[in-house]
Tab-separated table of C-alpha atoms and ligand atoms in Angstrom:
chain	number	residue	atom	x	y	z
G	13	MET	CA	-31.401	38.647	-14.595
G	14	SER	CA	-28.117	38.488	-16.691
G	15	LYS	CA	-24.830	37.951	-15.368
G	16	PHE	CA	-21.721	40.209	-15.588
G	17	TYR	CA	-18.062	39.091	-14.589
G	18	ILE	CA	-15.225	41.201	-14.528
G	19	THR	CA	-12.095	40.826	-13.594
G	20	THR	CA	-8.374	43.075	-13.117
G	21	PRO	CA	-5.276	41.403	-12.775
G	22	ILE	CA	-3.823	39.670	-10.024
G	23	TYR	CA	-1.094	42.335	-9.234
G	24	TYR	CA	2.217	41.284	-8.786
G	25	VAL	CA	2.959	42.182	-4.856
G	26	ASN	CA	7.120	43.003	-5.108
G	27	ALA	CA	5.954	46.616	-4.086
G	28	PRO	CA	2.777	48.689	-2.799
G	29	PRO	CA	0.407	49.672	-5.612
G	30	HIS	CA	0.999	52.805	-7.919
G	31	LEU	CA	-1.428	54.988	-10.301
G	32	GLY	CA	-1.118	52.125	-12.623
G	33	HIS	CA	-2.976	49.389	-10.689
G	34	ALA	CA	-5.023	52.213	-9.449
G	35	ILE	CA	-6.143	53.009	-12.875
G	36	THR	CA	-6.426	49.697	-14.068
G	37	SER	CA	-8.784	48.715	-10.810
G	38	VAL	CA	-11.030	51.724	-11.087
G	39	LEU	CA	-11.654	51.656	-15.054
G	40	ALA	CA	-12.999	47.834	-13.984
G	41	ASP	CA	-14.842	49.073	-11.107
G	42	ILE	CA	-17.022	51.930	-13.564
G	43	VAL	CA	-17.560	48.927	-16.116
G	44	ALA	CA	-18.433	46.757	-13.276
G	45	ARG	CA	-21.086	49.668	-11.560
G	46	TYR	CA	-22.371	50.702	-14.740
G	47	HIS	CA	-23.715	46.968	-15.548
G	48	ARG	CA	-24.733	46.496	-11.733
G	49	LEU	CA	-26.592	49.964	-12.405
G	50	SER	CA	-27.586	48.346	-15.601
G	51	GLY	CA	-29.215	45.781	-13.974
G	52	LYS	CA	-27.054	42.857	-14.189
G	53	GLU	CA	-25.787	40.166	-11.936
G	54	VAL	CA	-22.156	41.630	-11.759
G	55	PHE	CA	-19.247	39.646	-10.265
G	56	PHE	CA	-16.400	41.693	-10.080
G	57	LEU	CA	-12.911	40.296	-8.968
G	58	THR	CA	-9.465	41.694	-8.005
G	59	GLY	CA	-6.740	40.289	-6.250
G	60	THR	CA	-2.730	39.829	-6.141
G	61	ASP	CA	-0.143	37.059	-7.481
G	62	GLU	CA	2.108	36.516	-4.997
G	63	HIS	CA	4.424	33.246	-5.845
G	64	GLY	CA	7.768	32.922	-7.474
G	65	ALA	CA	11.321	33.202	-6.999
G	66	LYS	CA	11.174	37.261	-7.152
G	67	ILE	CA	9.131	37.415	-4.283
G	68	LEU	CA	11.090	35.001	-2.589
G	69	ARG	CA	14.208	36.693	-3.024
G	70	ALA	CA	12.790	39.898	-2.161
G	71	SER	CA	11.704	38.073	1.159
G	72	GLU	CA	15.107	36.951	2.075
G	73	LYS	CA	16.739	40.584	1.164
G	74	ALA	CA	14.535	42.056	3.927
G	75	GLY	CA	15.141	39.234	6.386
G	76	ARG	CA	11.469	38.281	6.375
G	77	GLU	CA	9.541	34.882	6.190
G	78	VAL	CA	8.238	35.024	2.540
G	79	SER	CA	4.652	34.039	3.655
G	80	SER	CA	4.156	37.183	6.087
G	81	PHE	CA	6.277	39.229	3.604
G	82	VAL	CA	3.559	39.304	0.975
G	83	VAL	CA	0.424	39.768	3.670
G	84	GLU	CA	1.938	43.468	3.953
G	85	ILE	CA	1.703	44.317	0.394
G	86	ARG	CA	-1.474	42.244	0.170
G	87	GLU	CA	-3.246	44.351	1.924
G	88	SER	CA	-1.998	47.650	0.734
G	89	PHE	CA	-3.327	45.957	-2.254
G	90	ARG	CA	-6.543	45.067	-0.521
G	91	ASN	CA	-6.918	48.677	0.901
G	92	LEU	CA	-7.146	50.361	-3.158
G	93	SER	CA	-10.994	49.349	-2.703
G	94	PRO	CA	-11.992	51.403	0.260
G	95	ALA	CA	-9.242	54.066	-0.663
G	96	LEU	CA	-10.872	54.113	-4.108
G	97	ASN	CA	-14.344	53.300	-3.307
G	98	LEU	CA	-14.178	50.354	-5.622
G	99	SER	CA	-17.162	47.832	-5.470
G	100	ASN	CA	-15.216	44.461	-5.926
G	101	ASP	CA	-17.531	41.459	-5.063
G	102	ASP	CA	-14.014	39.239	-4.337
G	103	PHE	CA	-10.165	39.689	-3.742
G	104	ILE	CA	-7.910	36.407	-4.084
G	105	TYR	CA	-4.838	36.088	-3.983
G	106	THR	CA	-2.186	33.017	-4.845
G	107	PRO	CA	-0.763	31.763	-1.483
G	108	ASP	CA	-4.373	30.822	-0.243
G	109	LYS	CA	-4.370	27.184	-0.103
G	110	LYS	CA	-8.198	26.892	0.525
G	111	ARG	CA	-9.688	28.858	-2.012
G	112	HIS	CA	-6.877	29.302	-4.907
G	113	TRP	CA	-4.711	25.754	-4.780
G	114	PRO	CA	-7.625	23.376	-5.374
G	115	GLY	CA	-8.754	25.532	-8.811
G	116	ALA	CA	-5.352	25.613	-9.989
G	117	GLN	CA	-4.694	21.983	-9.281
G	118	LYS	CA	-7.812	20.833	-10.699
G	119	LEU	CA	-6.860	23.192	-14.148
G	120	TRP	CA	-3.781	21.352	-14.110
G	121	GLN	CA	-4.909	17.973	-13.839
G	122	LYS	CA	-7.526	18.654	-16.455
G	123	LEU	CA	-4.405	19.880	-18.778
G	124	LYS	CA	-2.521	16.617	-18.009
G	125	GLU	CA	-6.021	14.597	-18.880
G	126	ALA	CA	-5.961	16.090	-22.216
G	127	GLY	CA	-2.463	14.804	-23.047
G	128	ASP	CA	-1.162	18.507	-23.077
G	129	ILE	CA	1.372	18.188	-20.320
G	130	TYR	CA	4.593	16.464	-20.616
G	131	LYS	CA	8.028	16.509	-19.304
G	132	GLY	CA	11.139	18.011	-21.313
G	133	LYS	CA	14.571	19.381	-21.097
G	134	TYR	CA	14.327	23.038	-20.810
G	135	LYS	CA	17.986	24.604	-21.177
G	136	GLY	CA	18.210	28.505	-21.655
G	137	LEU	CA	19.307	32.081	-20.121
G	138	TYR	CA	16.876	32.285	-17.160
G	139	CYS	CA	16.712	36.078	-15.659
G	140	VAL	CA	15.838	36.597	-12.261
G	141	GLY	CA	14.002	39.761	-12.476
G	142	HIS	CA	12.129	38.871	-15.363
G	143	GLU	CA	11.478	35.629	-13.671
G	144	ALA	CA	11.498	34.065	-17.288
G	145	PHE	CA	13.744	32.494	-19.835
G	146	VAL	CA	15.211	35.236	-21.887
G	147	THR	CA	16.936	34.966	-25.089
G	148	GLU	CA	20.273	36.486	-26.664
G	149	LYS	CA	18.067	39.214	-28.092
G	150	ASP	CA	17.230	40.402	-24.847
G	151	LEU	CA	20.585	41.179	-23.599
G	152	VAL	CA	23.087	44.240	-23.857
G	153	GLY	CA	26.390	43.132	-23.210
G	154	GLY	CA	25.615	40.139	-21.508
G	155	LYS	CA	23.291	41.317	-19.315
G	156	CYS	CA	19.319	41.558	-19.239
G	157	ALA	CA	18.714	44.598	-20.543
G	158	ASP	CA	15.863	45.334	-18.347
G	159	HIS	CA	17.421	44.372	-15.442
G	160	ASP	CA	21.038	44.845	-15.210
G	161	GLU	CA	21.800	41.519	-14.305
G	162	LYS	CA	23.848	38.730	-15.907
G	163	PRO	CA	20.972	35.618	-16.590
G	164	GLN	CA	21.857	32.113	-15.478
G	165	LEU	CA	22.188	29.222	-18.155
G	166	ILE	CA	20.051	26.647	-16.589
G	167	GLU	CA	19.291	23.206	-17.933
G	168	GLU	CA	16.586	21.605	-16.244
G	169	GLU	CA	13.747	18.822	-16.296
G	170	ASN	CA	10.090	20.738	-16.547
G	171	TYR	CA	6.676	20.030	-17.295
G	172	PHE	CA	5.686	21.761	-20.463
G	173	PHE	CA	2.316	22.708	-21.912
G	174	ARG	CA	1.664	21.914	-25.412
G	175	LEU	CA	0.416	25.407	-26.332
G	176	SER	CA	1.249	24.778	-29.998
G	177	LYS	CA	-1.811	22.381	-30.327
G	178	TYR	CA	-4.077	25.455	-30.089
G	179	THR	CA	-2.634	28.113	-32.153
G	180	ALA	CA	-5.086	28.009	-35.039
G	181	GLU	CA	-8.067	27.377	-32.947
G	182	ILE	CA	-6.711	30.613	-30.802
G	183	LYS	CA	-6.525	32.841	-33.581
G	184	ARG	CA	-10.074	31.934	-35.440
G	185	ARG	CA	-11.853	32.641	-32.553
G	186	ILE	CA	-9.621	36.125	-32.306
G	187	GLU	CA	-10.199	36.753	-35.692
G	188	SER	CA	-13.765	35.937	-35.564
G	189	LYS	CA	-13.922	38.150	-32.304
G	190	GLU	CA	-15.625	35.398	-30.208
G	191	LEU	CA	-12.507	36.292	-28.226
G	192	LEU	CA	-12.504	40.507	-28.694
G	193	ILE	CA	-9.526	42.077	-27.930
G	194	LEU	CA	-9.583	45.909	-27.316
G	195	PRO	CA	-8.401	48.175	-28.940
G	196	GLU	CA	-8.124	47.338	-32.338
G	197	SER	CA	-4.194	47.477	-32.390
G	198	ARG	CA	-3.592	45.056	-29.923
G	199	ARG	CA	-6.042	42.833	-31.428
G	200	ASN	CA	-3.637	43.106	-34.582
G	201	GLU	CA	-0.166	42.714	-32.601
G	202	VAL	CA	-1.490	39.313	-30.916
G	203	LEU	CA	-2.733	38.020	-34.458
G	204	ALA	CA	1.028	38.714	-35.701
G	205	LEU	CA	2.351	36.957	-33.285
G	206	MET	CA	0.101	33.636	-33.817
G	207	GLY	CA	1.286	34.014	-37.576
G	208	GLU	CA	4.364	32.801	-36.258
G	209	GLY	CA	2.734	29.729	-34.606
G	210	LEU	CA	2.475	29.617	-31.090
G	211	LYS	CA	5.419	27.423	-28.843
G	212	ASP	CA	4.942	24.908	-25.968
G	213	VAL	CA	5.475	26.615	-22.395
G	214	SER	CA	7.538	25.395	-19.928
G	215	PHE	CA	4.987	25.080	-17.468
G	216	SER	CA	6.881	24.513	-13.812
G	217	ARG	CA	10.241	24.692	-11.992
G	218	PRO	CA	12.327	22.376	-9.812
G	219	SER	CA	10.739	22.993	-6.177
G	220	GLN	CA	14.373	23.147	-5.361
G	221	ASP	CA	14.538	26.269	-7.043
G	222	ILE	CA	10.916	27.367	-6.449
G	223	SER	CA	9.935	26.598	-3.177
G	224	TRP	CA	7.283	29.264	-2.932
G	225	GLY	CA	4.576	27.950	-5.318
G	226	ILE	CA	1.834	25.669	-5.564
G	227	PRO	CA	3.070	22.089	-6.138
G	228	VAL	CA	2.551	20.371	-9.400
G	229	PRO	CA	-0.343	17.712	-8.442
G	230	GLY	CA	1.333	14.238	-8.651
G	231	ASP	CA	5.030	15.415	-8.668
G	232	GLU	CA	6.283	17.020	-5.301
G	233	SER	CA	9.367	17.306	-7.045
G	234	GLN	CA	8.122	20.270	-9.502
G	235	THR	CA	5.898	23.440	-8.439
G	236	MET	CA	3.975	25.012	-11.123
G	237	TYR	CA	5.265	28.045	-12.806
G	238	VAL	CA	3.139	31.437	-13.277
G	239	TRP	CA	1.043	30.202	-16.040
G	240	CYS	CA	-0.752	27.507	-14.369
G	241	ASP	CA	-0.628	29.277	-10.448
G	242	ALA	CA	-1.759	32.807	-11.831
G	243	LEU	CA	-4.324	32.514	-14.504
G	244	SER	CA	-6.189	30.146	-12.749
G	245	ASN	CA	-7.142	32.659	-10.415
G	246	TYR	CA	-10.333	33.523	-12.719
G	247	ILE	CA	-11.619	30.478	-11.990
G	248	SER	CA	-10.627	29.453	-8.387
G	249	ALA	CA	-11.871	32.533	-7.135
G	250	LEU	CA	-15.789	31.289	-8.670
G	251	GLY	CA	-14.827	28.225	-6.703
G	252	TYR	CA	-13.699	25.948	-9.619
G	253	GLY	CA	-12.018	22.783	-8.010
G	254	SER	CA	-14.156	23.414	-5.128
G	255	GLU	CA	-16.582	21.499	-3.403
G	256	ASP	CA	-19.499	23.914	-4.369
G	257	GLU	CA	-18.870	25.226	-8.411
G	258	THR	CA	-22.106	26.893	-8.525
G	259	LYS	CA	-20.875	30.399	-8.544
G	260	PHE	CA	-18.398	29.131	-11.108
G	261	LEU	CA	-21.360	27.639	-13.225
G	262	LYS	CA	-22.925	30.928	-12.861
G	263	PHE	CA	-20.086	33.603	-14.015
G	264	TRP	CA	-17.716	31.878	-16.321
G	265	PRO	CA	-16.850	32.713	-18.605
G	266	ALA	CA	-15.083	36.365	-18.136
G	267	ASP	CA	-16.924	39.075	-19.998
G	268	ILE	CA	-14.385	41.289	-19.469
G	269	HIS	CA	-10.676	40.744	-18.348
G	270	PHE	CA	-9.259	44.346	-17.839
G	271	ILE	CA	-5.181	44.059	-18.222
G	272	GLY	CA	-1.953	46.018	-19.003
G	273	LYS	CA	-0.212	45.288	-22.422
G	274	ASP	CA	2.363	44.188	-20.717
G	275	ILE	CA	0.346	40.736	-19.933
G	276	LEU	CA	-1.492	40.909	-22.962
G	277	ARG	CA	0.692	37.897	-24.972
G	278	PHE	CA	-0.464	35.423	-21.535
G	279	HIS	CA	-4.323	36.495	-21.651
G	280	ALA	CA	-4.090	36.033	-25.363
G	281	ALA	CA	-2.326	32.945	-26.104
G	282	ILE	CA	-1.562	30.675	-22.959
G	283	TRP	CA	-5.092	31.645	-21.405
G	284	PRO	CA	-6.845	30.470	-23.825
G	285	GLY	CA	-5.172	27.539	-24.847
G	286	MET	CA	-5.258	26.350	-21.505
G	287	LEU	CA	-8.787	26.645	-21.107
G	288	LEU	CA	-9.178	24.986	-24.681
G	289	SER	CA	-7.373	22.224	-23.554
G	290	ALA	CA	-9.452	21.973	-19.970
G	291	GLY	CA	-12.734	22.216	-22.307
G	292	LEU	CA	-13.518	25.504	-20.620
G	293	LEU	CA	-15.234	28.601	-22.383
G	294	LEU	CA	-12.665	31.461	-23.337
G	295	PRO	CA	-13.573	35.117	-21.908
G	296	ARG	CA	-15.222	37.041	-24.184
G	297	GLU	CA	-13.202	39.992	-24.168
G	298	LEU	CA	-9.474	41.062	-23.239
G	299	VAL	CA	-9.326	44.980	-22.834
G	300	VAL	CA	-6.025	46.138	-23.028
G	301	THR	CA	-5.770	49.454	-20.946
G	302	GLY	CA	-2.662	52.299	-21.558
G	303	MET	CA	0.114	52.822	-19.342
G	304	ILE	CA	0.162	55.839	-17.139
G	305	GLN	CA	3.567	57.652	-17.047
G	306	VAL	CA	4.436	60.560	-14.298
G	307	GLY	CA	5.876	63.930	-16.070
G	308	GLY	CA	6.212	62.074	-19.642
G	309	ARG	CA	8.338	58.991	-17.833
G	310	LYS	CA	7.814	55.668	-17.288
G	311	MET	CA	7.096	55.020	-13.073
G	312	SER	CA	10.186	53.945	-11.341
G	313	LYS	CA	11.627	53.609	-8.383
G	314	THR	CA	15.162	55.012	-9.696
G	315	LEU	CA	13.576	57.821	-10.675
G	316	GLY	CA	11.629	58.675	-7.881
G	317	ASN	CA	8.743	59.280	-9.506
G	318	VAL	CA	5.880	56.617	-8.819
G	319	ALA	CA	2.927	58.558	-7.824
G	320	ASP	CA	1.207	57.113	-4.792
G	321	PRO	CA	-2.590	56.724	-5.269
G	322	PHE	CA	-3.461	56.844	-1.250
G	323	GLU	CA	-1.741	60.069	-1.072
G	324	LEU	CA	-3.991	61.564	-3.585
G	325	VAL	CA	-7.317	59.954	-2.433
G	326	GLU	CA	-5.900	61.728	1.394
G	327	HIS	CA	-5.663	65.006	-0.052
G	328	PHE	CA	-8.335	65.137	-3.105
G	329	GLY	CA	-11.032	62.535	-1.920
G	330	ALA	CA	-11.504	58.788	-4.398
G	331	ASP	CA	-13.898	60.578	-6.506
G	332	ALA	CA	-11.483	62.996	-7.798
G	333	VAL	CA	-9.052	60.536	-8.498
G	334	ARG	CA	-11.751	58.297	-10.256
G	335	TYR	CA	-12.275	61.511	-12.238
G	336	TYR	CA	-8.913	62.048	-13.398
G	337	LEU	CA	-7.828	58.128	-13.892
G	338	SER	CA	-11.030	58.026	-16.391
G	339	ARG	CA	-11.482	60.965	-17.850
G	340	GLU	CA	-8.180	62.816	-18.153
G	341	VAL	CA	-6.365	59.702	-19.374
G	342	PRO	CA	-7.545	57.809	-22.644
G	343	VAL	CA	-8.594	54.114	-21.997
G	344	PHE	CA	-6.987	52.515	-24.666
G	345	ASP	CA	-3.815	54.768	-24.656
G	346	ASP	CA	-0.574	56.268	-22.840
G	347	GLY	CA	-1.888	58.830	-20.383
G	348	ASP	CA	0.224	61.368	-18.161
G	349	PHE	CA	-0.084	62.141	-14.671
G	350	THR	CA	1.522	65.193	-13.183
G	351	GLN	CA	0.666	66.940	-9.835
G	352	GLU	CA	-0.341	70.512	-11.711
G	353	LYS	CA	-1.981	68.246	-14.344
G	354	PHE	CA	-4.455	66.798	-11.538
G	355	SER	CA	-4.838	69.635	-9.585
G	356	GLN	CA	-5.850	71.840	-12.778
G	357	ALA	CA	-8.057	69.195	-13.528
G	358	TYR	CA	-9.306	69.066	-10.244
G	359	GLU	CA	-9.992	73.063	-10.171
G	360	GLY	CA	-11.137	73.385	-13.376
G	361	ASN	CA	-13.630	70.440	-13.786
G	362	LEU	CA	-14.343	69.774	-10.058
G	363	VAL	CA	-14.855	72.848	-7.958
G	364	ASN	CA	-15.589	75.681	-10.775
G	365	GLY	CA	-17.217	73.278	-13.080
G	366	LEU	CA	-19.560	70.313	-11.326
G	367	GLY	CA	-19.132	71.847	-7.557
G	368	ASN	CA	-20.139	75.278	-8.315
G	369	TYR	CA	-22.746	74.613	-10.635
G	370	VAL	CA	-24.694	72.272	-8.278
G	371	GLN	CA	-23.976	75.241	-5.451
G	372	ARG	CA	-25.038	77.958	-7.545
G	373	ILE	CA	-28.395	75.912	-9.028
G	374	SER	CA	-29.477	74.768	-5.106
G	375	THR	CA	-28.578	77.761	-3.592
G	376	MET	CA	-31.641	79.743	-5.837
G	377	VAL	CA	-33.749	77.332	-5.407
G	378	ARG	CA	-33.503	77.835	-1.872
G	379	ASN	CA	-33.686	81.406	-2.125
G	380	TYR	CA	-36.213	81.904	-4.733
G	381	PHE	CA	-38.642	78.728	-4.285
G	382	ASP	CA	-37.890	78.138	-0.485
G	383	SER	CA	-36.315	75.029	-1.679
G	384	ARG	CA	-39.038	73.332	-3.262
G	385	LEU	CA	-39.844	73.012	-6.944
G	386	GLU	CA	-42.783	71.218	-8.523
G	387	LYS	CA	-42.571	70.407	-12.214
G	388	PRO	CA	-44.041	73.198	-14.415
G	389	ALA	CA	-46.694	71.947	-17.180
G	390	GLU	CA	-45.344	70.773	-20.102
G	391	GLU	CA	-46.071	73.643	-22.436
G	392	GLU	CA	-44.300	75.832	-19.581
G	393	ILE	CA	-41.228	73.871	-20.202
G	394	LEU	CA	-41.294	74.516	-24.035
G	395	LYS	CA	-40.831	78.360	-23.007
G	396	ALA	CA	-37.710	77.865	-21.982
G	397	PRO	CA	-35.898	75.608	-24.403
G	398	LEU	CA	-32.414	75.188	-24.319
G	399	LYS	CA	-30.129	77.052	-27.598
G	400	LYS	CA	-27.434	74.799	-28.793
G	401	GLY	CA	-25.374	77.260	-31.523
G	402	GLU	CA	-28.043	77.467	-34.163
G	403	VAL	CA	-30.233	74.593	-33.039
G	404	GLU	CA	-33.257	74.689	-30.416
G	405	TYR	CA	-33.884	71.928	-28.622
G	406	VAL	CA	-37.681	72.296	-27.102
G	407	SER	CA	-36.373	71.517	-23.639
G	408	VAL	CA	-33.407	70.248	-20.814
G	409	PRO	CA	-34.906	67.152	-20.585
G	410	TYR	CA	-35.583	66.562	-24.339
G	411	PHE	CA	-31.713	67.333	-25.127
G	412	ILE	CA	-30.438	65.116	-22.204
G	413	GLU	CA	-32.754	62.016	-23.508
G	414	LYS	CA	-32.167	62.590	-26.843
G	415	ILE	CA	-28.602	63.865	-27.642
G	416	VAL	CA	-26.534	63.121	-24.407
G	417	PHE	CA	-27.809	59.656	-23.475
G	418	PRO	CA	-27.269	58.292	-26.667
G	419	GLU	CA	-23.805	59.137	-26.731
G	420	TYR	CA	-23.439	58.303	-22.965
G	421	LYS	CA	-24.634	54.690	-23.514
G	422	LYS	CA	-22.542	54.113	-27.079
G	423	THR	CA	-19.741	55.219	-25.639
G	424	MET	CA	-20.200	53.248	-22.433
G	425	ASP	CA	-21.063	49.996	-23.919
G	426	ASN	CA	-17.874	50.634	-26.200
G	427	LEU	CA	-15.743	50.615	-23.216
G	428	GLU	CA	-14.800	54.591	-24.326
G	429	LEU	CA	-15.321	55.666	-20.908
G	430	ASN	CA	-13.015	58.711	-21.135
G	431	ARG	CA	-15.626	60.013	-24.379
G	432	ALA	CA	-18.465	59.153	-21.835
G	433	SER	CA	-17.344	61.326	-19.157
G	434	ASP	CA	-16.357	64.014	-22.056
G	435	ALA	CA	-20.225	63.826	-22.820
G	436	VAL	CA	-21.698	63.770	-19.343
G	437	PHE	CA	-18.833	66.967	-18.689
G	438	GLY	CA	-20.598	68.532	-22.090
G	439	LEU	CA	-23.556	68.820	-20.509
G	440	LEU	CA	-22.413	70.125	-17.645
G	441	LYS	CA	-21.046	73.096	-20.546
G	442	GLU	CA	-24.805	73.233	-22.141
G	443	LEU	CA	-26.092	73.553	-18.638
G	444	ASP	CA	-23.886	76.563	-17.405
G	445	GLY	CA	-24.433	77.983	-21.293
G	446	TYR	CA	-28.524	77.605	-20.370
G	447	VAL	CA	-27.525	79.762	-17.060
G	448	GLN	CA	-26.325	82.234	-18.866
G	449	HIS	CA	-28.533	82.574	-21.462
G	450	TYR	CA	-31.670	82.647	-19.241
G	451	GLU	CA	-29.564	84.547	-16.145
G	452	PRO	CA	-32.707	82.947	-13.556
G	453	PHE	CA	-30.706	85.633	-11.270
G	454	HIS	CA	-32.253	88.869	-13.062
G	455	LEU	CA	-34.829	87.245	-14.325
G	456	ILE	CA	-36.430	86.497	-10.782
G	457	GLU	CA	-36.759	90.579	-10.611
G	458	THR	CA	-39.429	90.294	-13.691
G	459	ASP	CA	-40.667	86.944	-14.428
G	460	LYS	CA	-41.064	84.346	-11.138
G	461	GLU	CA	-43.008	81.847	-13.459
G	462	LYS	CA	-40.589	81.751	-16.141
G	463	THR	CA	-37.713	81.618	-13.319
G	464	ARG	CA	-39.439	78.612	-11.688
G	465	VAL	CA	-39.317	76.749	-15.368
G	466	VAL	CA	-35.504	77.332	-15.677
G	467	LEU	CA	-34.405	76.883	-12.552
G	468	TRP	CA	-36.764	73.621	-12.818
G	469	ASN	CA	-34.574	72.256	-15.831
G	470	LEU	CA	-31.399	73.301	-14.474
G	471	ALA	CA	-32.152	71.164	-11.448
G	472	TYR	CA	-33.469	68.053	-13.938
G	473	GLY	CA	-30.152	69.058	-15.217
G	474	ALA	CA	-27.800	68.220	-12.241
G	475	VAL	CA	-30.102	65.014	-10.842
G	476	SER	CA	-29.406	64.069	-14.484
G	477	LEU	CA	-25.616	64.550	-14.305
G	478	ALA	CA	-25.594	62.517	-10.894
G	479	TRP	CA	-27.378	59.664	-12.770
G	480	PHE	CA	-24.490	59.735	-15.554
G	481	LEU	CA	-21.613	59.844	-13.172
G	482	ALA	CA	-22.785	57.066	-10.964
G	483	PRO	CA	-20.414	54.596	-12.075
G	484	PHE	CA	-17.659	57.203	-12.204
G	485	LEU	CA	-18.210	59.350	-9.045
G	486	PRO	CA	-20.368	57.477	-6.747
G	487	GLN	CA	-20.105	59.560	-3.691
G	488	THR	CA	-20.474	62.688	-5.888
G	489	SER	CA	-23.303	61.294	-7.525
G	490	ASP	CA	-25.394	60.104	-4.252
G	491	LYS	CA	-24.707	63.567	-2.526
G	492	ILE	CA	-26.362	64.897	-5.692
G	493	PHE	CA	-29.173	63.089	-5.505
G	494	ASP	CA	-29.418	63.739	-1.447
G	495	ILE	CA	-29.083	67.517	-2.076
G	496	PHE	CA	-31.783	67.631	-4.654
G	497	GLY	CA	-34.495	65.220	-2.564
G	498	VAL	CA	-34.292	62.502	-5.308
G	499	VAL	CA	-32.780	59.263	-3.540
G	500	GLY	CA	-33.309	56.415	-4.889
G	501	LYS	CA	-36.208	58.118	-7.428
G	502	PRO	CA	-36.250	56.298	-10.652
G	503	GLN	CA	-35.786	59.210	-13.647
G	504	SER	CA	-39.948	58.816	-13.986
G	505	GLU	CA	-40.186	60.192	-10.693
G	506	TRP	CA	-37.855	63.359	-11.082
G	507	ASN	CA	-40.384	65.571	-10.717
G	508	THR	CA	-40.541	67.987	-7.485
G	509	PHE	CA	-37.109	68.677	-6.364
G	510	VAL	CA	-36.673	69.685	-2.471
G	511	VAL	CA	-33.222	71.011	-1.919
G	512	LYS	CA	-31.031	70.845	1.187
G	513	GLU	CA	-28.356	72.993	2.031
G	514	HIS	CA	-25.229	70.877	1.501
G	515	LYS	CA	-21.163	72.010	2.114
G	516	ALA	CA	-19.273	72.547	-1.179
G	517	LEU	CA	-18.817	68.833	-3.557
G	518	PHE	CA	-15.326	69.714	-3.929
G	519	PRO	CA	-13.293	71.579	-1.685
G	520	ARG	CA	-10.852	74.075	-3.150
G	521	LYS	CA	-7.110	73.213	-2.612
G	522	LEU	CA	-5.517	76.362	-3.931
T	17	LIG	ZN1	15.530	40.671	-16.803
């Protein structure tokens, strides 16, 4: 069985999760489920990034002990999984001394053995909000433009990682697509950056300044800076550096790291550099998702427009939120959320679209055929073809297999998840057209046998929708399989449908 390893970023715990975190996790979950359904052994990882000066400062401000301060927000991120029905196999967090630290420290050790860690003097303007040194061009009127605070001039002794040494090799891997970066625009952006050559990166901080972090192996006076601390989660979670590296040997390299554009540079430059230095394989793909805005503006506490995924799930259910995030927002571009758009999409496509279709078809089967439909003979099926414009497809199953499935597979494999979802909802539209064309509710009065064929095709269509939607709307998909009596049955056994009475899939909210 082939393996598939997929990750979300580890999320920074300075605030509880918002819709931006939810979208990355949902997209990764859809891909994980798709690969699981296609028979791969999948490992899906998410988690939290909890160290650093900013978190320490936030905990002090709240008058809390940092180690308990982070737990609360960590748990709210962990709760995204049951809320959104995420199928992650693991959850890693950076203060975990047993599971995370050994991997981070082993990796550091490997870079050191390769001669790529050296001590140097670092002098620069440090912005606490950034948790990074900033340059003059980041400043407006002497203050950091993003954080509206004055950076501190710091001179200190740090360890550095010799990233410059790996510029050419990283560039080669990205150009050859051995390390694939999607979308293309982001790949070009990274390559342009490589053109300037990569600079060595500051890799530690004096422990007296940052006590909240992982000590540098062999030098307690220094704490690892974010790179080795955080990026190493992708391998520490697999047991790298622990007594048992079986899982690491099986699942590494990652097949996909899902990331946001704000962390692309770290994942496309520093992370590959570290892996090359340690003699480890590089991830296969970096997938950069767009940002989600609220009402056309970036979510921010100041604007008070932070969309809470938990509230949405509570009101509309997990699948409705998964639907919106995976279809109404393109994977690679920025998307927009407003309550109004969300409600419209919910009512239009889920309540009146999918939910209504399943309700109508199952009701007709119950009323006209005593809840049971046997598969008609092939020549009978051919008597109720599907018409799409001028083209006539021999049957609904044929149309699904030859037209919908290839489009779905192609777009899923290319990670164009919103387009795959479009293909499925396009099928729903065709099926609705088929109902309008044959009008089974009138046809039953004159031709019961033909009605049987039409309804069987429509039931087959409903079950096909459920099959396509399984990675996207897992709960809804299960319900549809159950309603038509084919739970656990492969497509080759979708012959007889025994229909159950059921509640509306998507309750009306307006
Ligand atoms: Zn700043």
